[in-house]
Amino acid sequence: VLHNPYMASPGVLSHPFQVIALLKNCEVGKLDLFCAACPAAVMQDALPQLLRHVEMQQLVSVLVPLLNNVELHAPLVSMLRRVDVLRLADILNGALPGKLDILLRCPGETVVDITCAVKDDRVSAMLALVNHAPDKLFDLVTNCPGPEKAAAFVNFVEPEVVIWLLDSASPMCLAQLLG
């Protein structure tokens, strides 16, 4: 709290059970590293909203493992900086444990760009893909000619069709088709 005073802000402390769950399950040193990597203004705005809108079970099973993985801190900070916090809360609430970490390993800002470009009414479609085949989606996204093409795929093709394509064809071939 000394280095990160926003952790003791009224907005954060108004969710005591979530704060306790977060602190109890996060590795302190790794949480401290994440807080140091994320601008204070971003955390001050985002943390109270995430605590308010992310379900307790999802906070512990989805968010905490991401925070405990130092390799994912940079993409998480990018997500917090660029993605609407309520959209991020929806993503955290809809993701299965262990699925987001695969996509957060995509190079650069690719996943953030896609997440920002997906239409609001298609976030659940994006989550269906993430939860079904994150490894294949990772291959598709990393080989896709641009994040806007991958976002268009999510925005305009039903998730059942994309899942069928991912299960039936090579993600590299699909990426070439998107190009």
XYZ file of N, CA and C in Angstrom:
537
model
N 0.832 -1.187 0.000
C 0.000 0.000 0.000
C 0.874 1.246 0.000
N 2.034 1.149 0.610
C 2.938 2.295 0.662
C 3.335 2.733 -0.748
N 3.664 1.769 -1.626
C 4.077 2.091 -2.991
C 2.891 2.237 -3.938
N 1.755 1.679 -3.566
C 0.564 1.697 -4.416
C -0.643 2.161 -3.608
N -0.729 3.464 -3.311
C -1.787 3.964 -2.427
C -3.201 3.735 -2.961
N -3.349 3.567 -4.280
C -4.685 3.318 -4.826
C -5.255 1.988 -4.334
N -4.397 1.092 -3.816
C -4.884 -0.182 -3.266
C -5.713 0.055 -2.004
N -5.561 1.212 -1.390
C -6.325 1.530 -0.181
C -7.321 2.652 -0.431
N -7.664 2.873 -1.695
C -8.628 3.931 -2.008
C -10.034 3.489 -1.615
N -10.935 4.442 -1.385
C -12.311 4.083 -1.022
C -12.983 3.175 -2.064
N -12.697 3.401 -3.353
C -13.288 2.581 -4.398
C -12.856 1.129 -4.313
N -11.612 0.915 -3.925
C -11.093 -0.448 -3.778
C -11.587 -1.065 -2.475
N -11.490 -0.318 -1.397
C -11.869 -0.856 -0.088
C -13.378 -1.052 0.071
N -14.161 -0.518 -0.861
C -15.605 -0.759 -0.797
C -15.946 -2.173 -1.275
N -14.928 -2.950 -1.666
C -15.101 -4.348 -2.090
C -14.154 -5.224 -1.267
N -14.358 -5.276 0.050
C -13.372 -5.941 0.921
C -13.176 -7.422 0.626
N -14.239 -8.152 0.293
C -14.090 -9.586 0.046
C -13.261 -9.848 -1.208
N -13.465 -9.020 -2.231
C -12.700 -9.169 -3.461
C -11.228 -8.821 -3.233
N -10.985 -7.761 -2.457
C -9.604 -7.367 -2.160
C -8.903 -8.469 -1.378
N -9.586 -9.023 -0.398
C -8.996 -10.111 0.399
C -8.704 -11.312 -0.493
N -9.646 -11.673 -1.368
C -9.435 -12.811 -2.276
C -8.252 -12.555 -3.198
N -8.161 -11.333 -3.705
C -7.059 -10.971 -4.593
C -5.726 -11.071 -3.865
N -5.654 -10.455 -2.692
C -4.399 -10.448 -1.940
C -4.044 -11.826 -1.402
N -5.043 -12.602 -1.035
C -4.802 -13.940 -0.499
C -4.253 -14.881 -1.572
N -4.699 -14.714 -2.813
C -4.344 -15.652 -3.865
C -3.199 -15.199 -4.764
N -2.904 -13.915 -4.779
C -1.790 -13.414 -5.587
C -0.480 -13.593 -4.837
N 0.568 -13.851 -5.601
C 1.899 -13.849 -5.015
C 2.289 -12.386 -4.843
N 2.607 -12.004 -3.625
C 2.803 -10.597 -3.284
C 3.846 -9.923 -4.169
N 4.979 -10.562 -4.352
C 6.036 -9.963 -5.166
C 5.606 -9.749 -6.601
N 4.860 -10.698 -7.153
C 4.406 -10.576 -8.542
C 3.307 -9.531 -8.674
N 2.438 -9.450 -7.683
C 1.420 -8.399 -7.689
C 2.087 -7.030 -7.587
N 3.113 -6.939 -6.766
C 3.858 -5.689 -6.624
C 4.530 -5.306 -7.944
N 5.090 -6.282 -8.644
C 5.693 -6.011 -9.952
C 4.647 -5.540 -10.958
N 3.472 -6.151 -10.927
C 2.412 -5.724 -11.838
C 2.002 -4.287 -11.534
N 1.820 -3.986 -10.259
C 1.425 -2.625 -9.863
C 2.491 -1.606 -10.267
N 3.746 -1.998 -10.196
C 4.826 -1.099 -10.601
C 4.828 -0.882 -12.117
N 4.409 -1.907 -12.869
C 4.405 -1.805 -14.340
C 3.206 -1.020 -14.872
N 2.149 -0.970 -14.099
C 0.921 -0.326 -14.552
C 0.859 1.108 -14.010
N 0.600 2.079 -14.881
C 0.497 3.460 -14.390
C -0.561 3.588 -13.285
N -0.225 4.349 -12.269
C -1.117 4.503 -11.112
C -2.498 5.003 -11.523
N -2.559 5.927 -12.465
C -3.857 6.474 -12.891
C -4.730 5.394 -13.524
N -4.110 4.481 -14.269
C -4.853 3.382 -14.895
C -5.395 2.453 -13.819
N -4.536 2.080 -12.880
C -4.973 1.180 -11.803
C -6.032 1.848 -10.935
N -5.867 3.120 -10.657
C -6.820 3.838 -9.819
C -8.211 3.835 -10.438
N -8.282 3.948 -11.765
C -9.572 3.920 -12.459
C -10.100 2.498 -12.624
N -9.218 1.575 -13.006
C -9.658 0.226 -13.393
C -9.937 -0.698 -12.211
N -9.104 -0.678 -11.198
C -9.220 -1.659 -10.118
C -10.573 -1.638 -9.413
N -11.103 -0.481 -9.013
C -12.424 -0.511 -8.359
C -13.520 -1.085 -9.266
N -13.456 -0.778 -10.564
C -14.473 -1.294 -11.483
C -14.337 -2.802 -11.674
N -13.096 -3.271 -11.773
C -12.898 -4.714 -11.912
C -13.376 -5.445 -10.663
N -13.058 -4.899 -9.503
C -13.511 -5.532 -8.259
C -15.032 -5.543 -8.163
N -15.675 -4.513 -8.698
C -17.126 -4.412 -8.663
C -17.785 -5.363 -9.661
N -17.187 -5.520 -10.838
C -17.879 -6.211 -11.920
C -17.392 -7.632 -12.214
N -16.221 -8.004 -11.747
C -15.734 -9.367 -11.989
C -16.197 -10.253 -10.837
N -16.818 -11.364 -11.206
C -17.319 -12.302 -10.193
C -16.152 -12.843 -9.376
N -16.423 -13.101 -8.094
C -15.383 -13.546 -7.164
C -14.646 -14.782 -7.692
N -15.392 -15.785 -8.151
C -14.774 -17.018 -8.647
C -13.850 -16.723 -9.833
N -14.275 -15.828 -10.715
C -13.476 -15.483 -11.882
C -12.253 -14.654 -11.490
N -12.415 -13.833 -10.493
C -11.298 -13.052 -9.977
C -10.170 -13.990 -9.542
N -10.541 -15.037 -8.813
C -9.558 -15.976 -8.272
C -9.056 -16.951 -9.339
N -9.954 -17.473 -10.174
C -9.550 -18.536 -11.103
C -9.013 -18.025 -12.440
N -9.361 -16.808 -12.833
C -8.910 -16.286 -14.129
C -7.909 -15.142 -13.956
N -8.260 -14.112 -13.192
C -7.390 -12.940 -13.083
C -6.129 -13.208 -12.261
N -6.262 -13.853 -11.125
C -5.095 -14.072 -10.256
C -3.975 -14.835 -10.975
N -4.267 -15.931 -11.695
C -3.164 -16.597 -12.409
C -2.482 -15.697 -13.450
N -3.235 -14.797 -14.053
C -2.632 -13.861 -15.006
C -1.699 -12.894 -14.284
N -2.134 -12.406 -13.128
C -1.304 -11.491 -12.340
C -0.067 -12.192 -11.780
N -0.197 -13.483 -11.509
C 0.928 -14.249 -10.963
C 1.946 -14.650 -12.030
N 1.663 -14.356 -13.297
C 2.575 -14.685 -14.385
C 3.229 -13.388 -14.888
N 4.473 -13.175 -14.497
C 5.179 -11.930 -14.818
C 5.275 -11.721 -16.330
N 5.370 -12.793 -17.109
C 5.468 -12.680 -18.569
C 4.225 -12.032 -19.176
N 3.112 -12.076 -18.472
C 1.864 -11.537 -18.991
C 1.574 -10.120 -18.499
N 2.435 -9.568 -17.689
C 2.178 -8.238 -17.137
C 2.082 -7.171 -18.227
N 2.992 -7.170 -19.190
C 2.960 -6.137 -20.243
C 1.656 -6.202 -21.043
N 1.233 -7.391 -21.522
C -0.048 -7.403 -22.239
C -1.240 -7.048 -21.348
N -1.192 -7.412 -20.080
C -2.279 -7.040 -19.168
C -2.338 -5.526 -18.981
N -1.187 -4.901 -18.844
C -1.153 -3.446 -18.709
C -1.715 -2.803 -19.978
N -1.339 -3.329 -21.138
C -1.882 -2.803 -22.398
C -3.398 -2.950 -22.449
N -3.894 -4.091 -21.986
C -5.345 -4.298 -21.957
C -6.001 -3.262 -21.048
N -5.445 -3.054 -19.873
C -6.014 -2.080 -18.940
C -5.967 -0.664 -19.498
N -4.931 -0.346 -20.242
C -4.784 1.004 -20.789
C -5.735 1.262 -21.950
N -5.999 0.241 -22.769
C -6.695 0.481 -24.025
C -8.102 -0.092 -24.123
N -8.399 -1.121 -23.356
C -9.710 -1.768 -23.457
C -10.629 -1.203 -22.380
N -11.865 -0.936 -22.754
C -12.857 -0.462 -21.790
C -12.920 -1.435 -20.617
N -12.925 -0.914 -19.406
C -12.864 -1.761 -18.212
C -14.087 -2.679 -18.107
N -15.250 -2.193 -18.501
C -16.434 -3.059 -18.437
C -16.338 -4.190 -19.445
N -15.754 -3.925 -20.610
C -15.526 -5.000 -21.586
C -14.529 -6.002 -21.019
N -13.497 -5.499 -20.383
C -12.501 -6.366 -19.767
C -13.132 -7.221 -18.670
N -14.030 -6.626 -17.884
C -14.735 -7.389 -16.848
C -15.594 -8.485 -17.485
N -16.271 -8.166 -18.589
C -17.054 -9.181 -19.301
C -16.169 -10.320 -19.786
N -14.991 -9.970 -20.296
C -14.056 -10.990 -20.781
C -13.590 -11.867 -19.622
N -13.217 -11.250 -18.514
C -12.767 -12.020 -17.351
C -13.888 -12.897 -16.807
N -15.111 -12.395 -16.825
C -16.244 -13.187 -16.331
C -16.586 -14.352 -17.254
N -16.321 -14.197 -18.550
C -16.693 -15.240 -19.501
C -15.594 -16.223 -19.835
N -14.366 -15.921 -19.454
C -13.238 -16.788 -19.805
C -13.126 -17.971 -18.852
N -12.738 -19.090 -19.425
C -12.435 -20.259 -18.601
C -11.008 -20.127 -18.078
N -10.736 -20.670 -16.898
C -9.378 -20.595 -16.350
C -8.351 -21.189 -17.322
N -7.225 -20.490 -17.460
C -6.122 -20.980 -18.275
C -6.241 -20.705 -19.763
N -7.293 -20.035 -20.206
C -7.481 -19.800 -21.641
C -6.921 -18.463 -22.098
N -7.113 -17.412 -21.315
C -6.645 -16.079 -21.727
C -5.126 -15.992 -21.778
N -4.455 -16.718 -20.895
C -2.996 -16.620 -20.847
C -2.353 -17.040 -22.162
N -2.972 -17.965 -22.877
C -2.426 -18.406 -24.162
C -2.445 -17.256 -25.165
N -3.569 -16.557 -25.254
C -3.680 -15.470 -26.222
C -2.891 -14.234 -25.814
N -2.734 -14.032 -24.524
C -1.958 -12.869 -24.078
C -0.480 -12.996 -24.441
N -0.079 -14.164 -24.892
C 1.309 -14.376 -25.321
C 1.536 -13.963 -26.780
N 0.473 -13.552 -27.465
C 0.622 -13.080 -28.850
C 1.581 -11.896 -28.882
N 2.327 -11.774 -29.980
C 3.318 -10.688 -30.041
C 2.680 -9.302 -30.073
N 3.394 -8.368 -29.475
C 2.987 -6.963 -29.522
C 1.603 -6.704 -28.961
N 0.905 -5.830 -29.637
C -0.422 -5.390 -29.201
C -1.542 -6.125 -29.940
N -1.234 -7.235 -30.585
C -2.193 -7.928 -31.443
C -3.506 -8.220 -30.736
N -3.444 -8.847 -29.584
C -4.671 -9.228 -28.876
C -5.438 -7.994 -28.415
N -4.722 -6.975 -27.987
C -5.374 -5.735 -27.560
C -6.073 -5.088 -28.753
N -5.392 -5.054 -29.892
C -5.990 -4.470 -31.097
C -7.262 -5.221 -31.499
N -7.206 -6.537 -31.457
C -8.379 -7.351 -31.808
C -9.499 -7.103 -30.807
N -9.167 -7.123 -29.539
C -10.169 -6.926 -28.491
C -10.862 -5.575 -28.645
N -10.108 -4.564 -28.991
C -10.690 -3.230 -29.191
C -11.560 -3.171 -30.447
N -11.197 -3.942 -31.471
C -11.906 -3.879 -32.748
C -13.152 -4.774 -32.802
N -13.276 -5.706 -31.874
C -14.464 -6.560 -31.855
C -15.644 -5.729 -31.371
N -16.765 -5.862 -32.071
C -17.972 -5.116 -31.715
C -18.501 -5.585 -30.364
N -19.178 -4.671 -29.665
C -19.700 -4.986 -28.332
C -20.580 -6.229 -28.324
N -21.430 -6.358 -29.334
C -22.345 -7.495 -29.355
C -21.671 -8.790 -29.798
N -20.361 -8.747 -30.075
C -19.631 -9.942 -30.500
C -18.579 -10.393 -29.482
N -18.542 -9.745 -28.320
C -17.579 -10.142 -27.290
C -17.838 -11.578 -26.847
N -19.102 -11.964 -26.720
C -19.406 -13.345 -26.323
C -18.954 -14.330 -27.397
N -19.038 -13.939 -28.670
C -18.544 -14.794 -29.754
C -17.034 -14.961 -29.643
N -16.343 -13.867 -29.340
C -14.897 -13.921 -29.166
C -14.540 -14.860 -28.012
N -15.302 -14.775 -26.918
C -15.042 -15.644 -25.765
C -15.298 -17.109 -26.085
N -16.297 -17.383 -26.901
C -16.570 -18.769 -27.304
C -15.346 -19.354 -28.008
N -14.718 -18.553 -28.844
C -13.520 -19.009 -29.558
C -12.343 -19.184 -28.607
N -12.168 -18.219 -27.721
C -11.070 -18.283 -26.750
C -11.223 -19.523 -25.869
N -12.436 -19.779 -25.409
C -12.663 -20.908 -24.508
C -12.581 -22.256 -25.218
N -12.893 -22.286 -26.514
C -12.913 -23.558 -27.234
C -11.517 -24.005 -27.664
N -10.785 -23.122 -28.306
C -9.510 -23.534 -28.893
C -8.479 -22.408 -28.840
N -8.006 -22.058 -27.651
C -7.073 -20.933 -27.562
C -5.760 -21.172 -28.307
N -5.278 -22.417 -28.346
C -4.023 -22.691 -29.054
C -4.168 -22.453 -30.554
N -5.267 -22.945 -31.122
C -5.502 -22.749 -32.554
C -5.776 -21.280 -32.851
N -6.489 -20.621 -31.949
C -6.758 -19.193 -32.125
C -5.455 -18.393 -32.065
N -4.558 -18.804 -31.178
C -3.239 -18.170 -31.090
C -2.518 -18.287 -32.436
N -2.503 -19.495 -33.012
C -1.848 -19.702 -34.311
C -2.503 -18.852 -35.400
N -3.825 -18.785 -35.384
C -4.545 -17.980 -36.373
C -4.185 -16.496 -36.227
N -4.246 -16.009 -35.014
C -4.003 -14.585 -34.749
C -2.566 -14.196 -35.070
N -1.611 -15.035 -34.695
C -0.205 -14.688 -34.936
C 0.168 -14.776 -36.414
N -0.610 -15.507 -37.212
C -0.327 -15.622 -38.643
C -1.253 -14.789 -39.509
N -2.217 -14.153 -38.900
C -3.183 -13.337 -39.627
C -2.483 -12.064 -40.120
N -2.831 -11.596 -41.333
C -2.152 -10.423 -41.884
C -2.367 -9.130 -41.107
N -3.330 -9.078 -40.228
C -3.543 -7.878 -39.420
C -4.654 -8.105 -38.425
N -4.589 -7.408 -37.289
C -5.610 -7.603 -36.260
C -7.009 -7.242 -36.746
N -7.114 -6.286 -37.663
C -8.429 -5.896 -38.166
C -9.088 -7.051 -38.927
N -8.295 -7.891 -39.580
C -8.833 -9.053 -40.303
C -9.359 -10.089 -39.312
N -8.600 -10.327 -38.253
C -9.038 -11.289 -37.234
C -10.298 -10.776 -36.529
N -10.344 -9.475 -36.257
C -11.536 -8.892 -35.620
C -12.740 -8.996 -36.544
N -12.547 -8.775 -37.833
C -13.646 -8.897 -38.798
C -14.167 -10.326 -38.830
N -13.258 -11.283 -38.724
C -13.640 -12.697 -38.674
C -14.579 -12.941 -37.496
N -14.251 -12.368 -36.348
C -15.092 -12.520 -35.154
C -16.395 -11.734 -35.309
N -16.300 -10.550 -35.886
C -17.470 -9.682 -36.001
C -18.521 -10.187 -36.989
N -18.092 -10.888 -38.028
C -19.032 -11.206 -39.100
C -19.282 -12.694 -39.338
N -18.562 -13.562 -38.648
C -18.761 -15.002 -38.817
C -19.219 -15.576 -37.478
N -20.266 -16.379 -37.536
C -20.794 -16.966 -36.299
C -19.731 -17.834 -35.615
N -19.681 -17.809 -34.287
C -18.625 -18.548 -33.583
C -18.651 -20.048 -33.876
N -19.845 -20.607 -34.093
C -19.928 -22.043 -34.394
C -19.198 -22.362 -35.696
N -19.303 -21.457 -36.668
C -18.633 -21.648 -37.956
C -17.123 -21.523 -37.778
N -16.686 -20.522 -37.019
C -15.251 -20.339 -36.785
C -14.698 -21.549 -36.030
N -15.430 -22.033 -35.038
C -14.986 -23.218 -34.288
C -14.863 -24.413 -35.227
N -15.857 -24.589 -36.092
C -15.815 -25.698 -37.045
C -14.599 -25.561 -37.963
N -14.344 -24.338 -38.434
C -13.187 -24.100 -39.298
C -11.875 -24.368 -38.560
N -11.796 -23.897 -37.317
C -10.578 -24.128 -36.530
C -10.354 -25.612 -36.270
N -11.446 -26.351 -36.081
C -11.330 -27.795 -35.836
C -11.051 -28.573 -37.116
N -11.408 -28.001 -38.273
C -11.315 -28.729 -39.541
C -10.101 -28.363 -40.385
N -9.584 -27.176 -40.213
C -8.500 -26.708 -41.079
C -7.340 -26.178 -40.247
N -6.225 -26.053 -40.875
C -5.052 -25.495 -40.229
C -5.273 -24.002 -39.975
N -4.941 -23.528 -38.772
C -5.045 -22.086 -38.514
C -4.212 -21.242 -39.483
N -3.094 -21.805 -39.970
C -2.268 -21.073 -40.926
C -3.016 -20.889 -42.247
N -3.735 -21.938 -42.679
C -4.525 -21.831 -43.915
C -5.629 -20.802 -43.746
N -6.278 -20.821 -42.588
C -7.332 -19.832 -42.331
C -6.763 -18.406 -42.324
N -5.590 -18.247 -41.756
C -4.954 -16.928 -41.738
C -4.668 -16.457 -43.171
N -4.223 -17.370 -44.026
C -3.971 -17.008 -45.433
C -5.268 -16.609 -46.110
N -6.355 -17.324 -45.814
C -7.646 -16.970 -46.403
C -8.103 -15.588 -45.954
N -7.842 -15.267 -44.702
C -8.240 -13.949 -44.205
C -7.449 -12.838 -44.897
N -6.230 -13.189 -45.337
C -5.398 -12.207 -46.029
C -5.929 -11.928 -47.410
